[in-house]
Amino acid sequence: MKTIETIAREIHNAAVNAYEVEQISLNQSISLSEAYKIQEASISHRFQEGETLIGIKMGFTSEAKMKQMGVSDMIWGRLTSSMLILNHGKTHFSKYIHPRVEPEICFMISRDIEGVLDENQVKEYVNGVAGAIEIIDSRYKNFKFSLEDVVADNCSSIGFVVGDWHPVNTPIKDLTIELFIDGEVVEKGNSNDILGDPWKSLAAATRLAHQYNQPIKAGMYVMAGAATSAAFIQANQVVSANIESLGTVTFEVSE
Ligand code: OOG
Ligand code: MG
């Protein structure tokens, strides 16, 4: 049996050096709470290497994602400073193992959140909403995992791109969302596919963050989770997402 610290170190090394590892659950069973401890310990290596926490992300907030990955519960992970990619920017394929992209909505937190808030209360703590793309890159072979495996692996986080910020009162319900690779639509969905209302994802984030003692601070990004299934990307592609009324987010994948 490996310790939490050993597993955390192995996953961290795999993530920062872009190589795949065996799913933990194939060799030993871990509980969900141990999985979150592995995530925390693994991300603490990033902090020791100079990164900072810049936000949190929600996962499996849509039916499409749960079905695609064969899991059935919401999860959350940590976004660190190396993960932010500029809109219209570039990323290098060599940073990744088998990356996928998914269209999301992102919130900018304006005031520290202490407790658990509902989908109306959270609006008082946000000063911007934006369309976004998340790049996910499971460290596990064949992108296969149990719920505990993916939580330990910081929910496959590796990158995210945020579009232009819009005021907090911009309607974000019932928006058409399209994901493009090289100009071709590869996924299409609606913002209501995120828990029926993306604000509910931020409310859920306050609940999970509170449960796991993770403060959500002013200035943090919160990613609401994908509205559609995720699509694999390759080098030399241009990825974009169009989120109705929030605009277009795009980046280029070079060698
Ligand atoms: C886990 C991450 C899920 C989302 O938006 O649902 C996620 C994965 O699919 O690898 O980020
Ligand atoms: Mg995501």
mmCIF file of N, CA, C and O in Angstrom, residues 149-185:
data_model
loop_
_atom_site.group_PDB
_atom_site.id
_atom_site.type_symbol
_atom_site.label_atom_id
_atom_site.label_comp_id
_atom_site.label_asym_id
_atom_site.label_seq_id
_atom_site.Cartn_x
_atom_site.Cartn_y
_atom_site.Cartn_z
ATOM 1 N N ASP A 149 -10.057 8.147 -8.283
ATOM 2 C CA ASP A 149 -8.835 8.362 -9.082
ATOM 3 C C ASP A 149 -8.790 9.785 -9.633
ATOM 4 O O ASP A 149 -7.762 10.461 -9.555
ATOM 5 N N VAL A 150 -9.902 10.235 -10.216
ATOM 6 C CA VAL A 150 -9.875 11.535 -10.890
ATOM 7 C C VAL A 150 -9.781 12.674 -9.877
ATOM 8 O O VAL A 150 -9.123 13.679 -10.123
ATOM 9 N N VAL A 151 -10.378 12.507 -8.713
ATOM 10 C CA VAL A 151 -10.257 13.528 -7.663
ATOM 11 C C VAL A 151 -8.795 13.626 -7.222
ATOM 12 O O VAL A 151 -8.234 14.722 -7.106
ATOM 13 N N ALA A 152 -8.151 12.466 -7.007
ATOM 14 C CA ALA A 152 -6.744 12.467 -6.595
ATOM 15 C C ALA A 152 -5.878 13.163 -7.640
ATOM 16 O O ALA A 152 -4.896 13.832 -7.315
ATOM 17 N N ASP A 153 -6.263 13.035 -8.894
ATOM 18 C CA ASP A 153 -5.525 13.629 -10.025
ATOM 19 C C ASP A 153 -5.994 15.063 -10.296
ATOM 20 O O ASP A 153 -5.903 15.555 -11.419
ATOM 21 N N ASN A 154 -6.460 15.748 -9.268
ATOM 22 C CA ASN A 154 -6.910 17.143 -9.392
ATOM 23 C C ASN A 154 -7.888 17.313 -10.549
ATOM 24 O O ASN A 154 -7.848 18.303 -11.282
ATOM 25 N N CYS A 155 -8.748 16.300 -10.706
ATOM 26 C CA CYS A 155 -9.841 16.382 -11.691
ATOM 27 C C CYS A 155 -9.322 16.661 -13.099
ATOM 28 O O CYS A 155 -9.954 17.410 -13.862
ATOM 29 N N SER A 156 -8.179 16.054 -13.426
ATOM 30 C CA SER A 156 -7.585 16.143 -14.779
ATOM 31 C C SER A 156 -7.164 17.556 -15.188
ATOM 32 O O SER A 156 -6.861 17.807 -16.355
ATOM 33 N N SER A 157 -7.103 18.494 -14.239
ATOM 34 C CA SER A 157 -6.788 19.893 -14.588
ATOM 35 C C SER A 157 -5.396 20.027 -15.202
ATOM 36 O O SER A 157 -4.447 19.418 -14.714
ATOM 37 N N ILE A 158 -5.297 20.880 -16.223
ATOM 38 C CA ILE A 158 -3.981 21.235 -16.767
ATOM 39 C C ILE A 158 -3.988 22.632 -17.384
ATOM 40 O O ILE A 158 -2.969 23.310 -17.416
ATOM 41 N N GLY A 159 -5.148 23.090 -17.880
ATOM 42 C CA GLY A 159 -5.160 24.418 -18.494
ATOM 43 C C GLY A 159 -6.562 24.978 -18.633
ATOM 44 O O GLY A 159 -7.535 24.223 -18.656
ATOM 45 N N PHE A 160 -6.641 26.307 -18.699
ATOM 46 C CA PHE A 160 -7.933 26.935 -18.998
ATOM 47 C C PHE A 160 -7.728 28.301 -19.626
ATOM 48 O O PHE A 160 -6.716 28.961 -19.388
ATOM 49 N N VAL A 161 -8.676 28.651 -20.483
ATOM 50 C CA VAL A 161 -8.631 29.901 -21.240
ATOM 51 C C VAL A 161 -9.946 30.625 -20.971
ATOM 52 O O VAL A 161 -11.009 30.004 -21.044
ATOM 53 N N VAL A 162 -9.863 31.903 -20.636
ATOM 54 C CA VAL A 162 -11.068 32.648 -20.282
ATOM 55 C C VAL A 162 -11.282 33.770 -21.296
ATOM 56 O O VAL A 162 -10.336 34.478 -21.649
ATOM 57 N N GLY A 163 -12.512 33.950 -21.739
ATOM 58 C CA GLY A 163 -12.848 35.008 -22.694
ATOM 59 C C GLY A 163 -13.067 36.347 -22.009
ATOM 60 O O GLY A 163 -12.712 36.530 -20.835
ATOM 61 N N ASP A 164 -13.639 37.289 -22.731
ATOM 62 C CA ASP A 164 -13.878 38.630 -22.179
ATOM 63 C C ASP A 164 -14.877 38.576 -21.025
ATOM 64 O O ASP A 164 -15.858 37.838 -21.088
ATOM 65 N N TRP A 165 -14.626 39.386 -20.010
ATOM 66 C CA TRP A 165 -15.526 39.436 -18.854
ATOM 67 C C TRP A 165 -16.762 40.263 -19.183
ATOM 68 O O TRP A 165 -16.680 41.301 -19.837
ATOM 69 N N HIS A 166 -17.901 39.809 -18.675
ATOM 70 C CA HIS A 166 -19.190 40.512 -18.820
ATOM 71 C C HIS A 166 -19.742 40.770 -17.428
ATOM 72 O O HIS A 166 -19.427 40.040 -16.492
ATOM 73 N N PRO A 167 -20.597 41.803 -17.304
ATOM 74 C CA PRO A 167 -21.136 42.117 -15.977
ATOM 75 C C PRO A 167 -21.908 40.950 -15.369
ATOM 76 O O PRO A 167 -22.441 40.109 -16.097
ATOM 77 N N VAL A 168 -21.961 40.957 -14.074
ATOM 78 C CA VAL A 168 -22.566 39.833 -13.332
ATOM 79 C C VAL A 168 -24.051 39.647 -13.651
ATOM 80 O O VAL A 168 -24.573 38.537 -13.548
ATOM 81 N N ASN A 169 -24.710 40.717 -14.090
ATOM 82 C CA ASN A 169 -26.144 40.569 -14.418
ATOM 83 C C ASN A 169 -26.383 40.096 -15.856
ATOM 84 O O ASN A 169 -27.522 40.027 -16.309
ATOM 85 N N THR A 170 -25.315 39.744 -16.574
ATOM 86 C CA THR A 170 -25.487 39.190 -17.927
ATOM 87 C C THR A 170 -26.187 37.832 -17.810
ATOM 88 O O THR A 170 -25.710 36.972 -17.062
ATOM 89 N N PRO A 171 -27.302 37.619 -18.513
ATOM 90 C CA PRO A 171 -27.970 36.322 -18.385
ATOM 91 C C PRO A 171 -27.066 35.184 -18.881
ATOM 92 O O PRO A 171 -26.483 35.278 -19.959
ATOM 93 N N ILE A 172 -26.942 34.143 -18.086
ATOM 94 C CA ILE A 172 -26.104 33.010 -18.512
ATOM 95 C C ILE A 172 -26.900 31.714 -18.571
ATOM 96 O O ILE A 172 -26.340 30.636 -18.721
ATOM 97 N N LYS A 173 -28.221 31.834 -18.433
ATOM 98 C CA LYS A 173 -29.069 30.645 -18.598
ATOM 99 C C LYS A 173 -29.445 30.523 -20.066
ATOM 100 O O LYS A 173 -29.605 31.521 -20.763
ATOM 101 N N ASP A 174 -29.590 29.288 -20.521
ATOM 102 C CA ASP A 174 -30.110 29.000 -21.855
ATOM 103 C C ASP A 174 -29.281 29.636 -22.977
ATOM 104 O O ASP A 174 -29.841 30.197 -23.911
ATOM 105 N N LEU A 175 -27.963 29.573 -22.864
ATOM 106 C CA LEU A 175 -27.096 30.075 -23.930
ATOM 107 C C LEU A 175 -26.600 28.899 -24.775
ATOM 108 O O LEU A 175 -26.177 27.881 -24.217
ATOM 109 N N THR A 176 -26.634 29.067 -26.081
ATOM 110 C CA THR A 176 -26.091 28.036 -26.961
ATOM 111 C C THR A 176 -24.566 28.056 -26.862
ATOM 112 O O THR A 176 -23.951 29.120 -26.862
ATOM 113 N N ILE A 177 -23.978 26.876 -26.764
ATOM 114 C CA ILE A 177 -22.526 26.754 -26.613
ATOM 115 C C ILE A 177 -21.994 25.831 -27.694
ATOM 116 O O ILE A 177 -22.502 24.721 -27.875
ATOM 117 N N GLU A 178 -20.990 26.297 -28.424
ATOM 118 C CA GLU A 178 -20.404 25.458 -29.471
ATOM 119 C C GLU A 178 -18.894 25.399 -29.300
ATOM 120 O O GLU A 178 -18.252 26.400 -28.984
ATOM 121 N N LEU A 179 -18.360 24.214 -29.534
ATOM 122 C CA LEU A 179 -16.913 24.008 -29.460
ATOM 123 C C LEU A 179 -16.413 23.696 -30.866
ATOM 124 O O LEU A 179 -17.008 22.864 -31.565
ATOM 125 N N PHE A 180 -15.350 24.378 -31.274
ATOM 126 C CA PHE A 180 -14.813 24.208 -32.631
ATOM 127 C C PHE A 180 -13.359 23.765 -32.584
ATOM 128 O O PHE A 180 -12.586 24.235 -31.752
ATOM 129 N N ILE A 181 -13.002 22.871 -33.511
ATOM 130 C CA ILE A 181 -11.590 22.577 -33.751
ATOM 131 C C ILE A 181 -11.326 22.879 -35.219
ATOM 132 O O ILE A 181 -12.042 22.353 -36.091
ATOM 133 N N ASP A 182 -10.349 23.747 -35.463
ATOM 134 C CA ASP A 182 -10.055 24.193 -36.831
ATOM 135 C C ASP A 182 -11.320 24.657 -37.560
ATOM 136 O O ASP A 182 -11.532 24.330 -38.735
ATOM 137 N N GLY A 183 -12.170 25.362 -36.842
ATOM 138 C CA GLY A 183 -13.352 25.953 -37.459
ATOM 139 C C GLY A 183 -14.541 25.015 -37.637
ATOM 140 O O GLY A 183 -15.611 25.445 -38.057
ATOM 141 N N GLU A 184 -14.370 23.732 -37.317
ATOM 142 C CA GLU A 184 -15.481 22.778 -37.445
ATOM 143 C C GLU A 184 -16.127 22.567 -36.080
ATOM 144 O O GLU A 184 -15.412 22.365 -35.095
ATOM 145 N N VAL A 185 -17.453 22.579 -36.041
ATOM 146 C CA VAL A 185 -18.136 22.318 -34.766
ATOM 147 C C VAL A 185 -17.908 20.860 -34.363
ATOM 148 O O VAL A 185 -18.201 19.954 -35.137
#
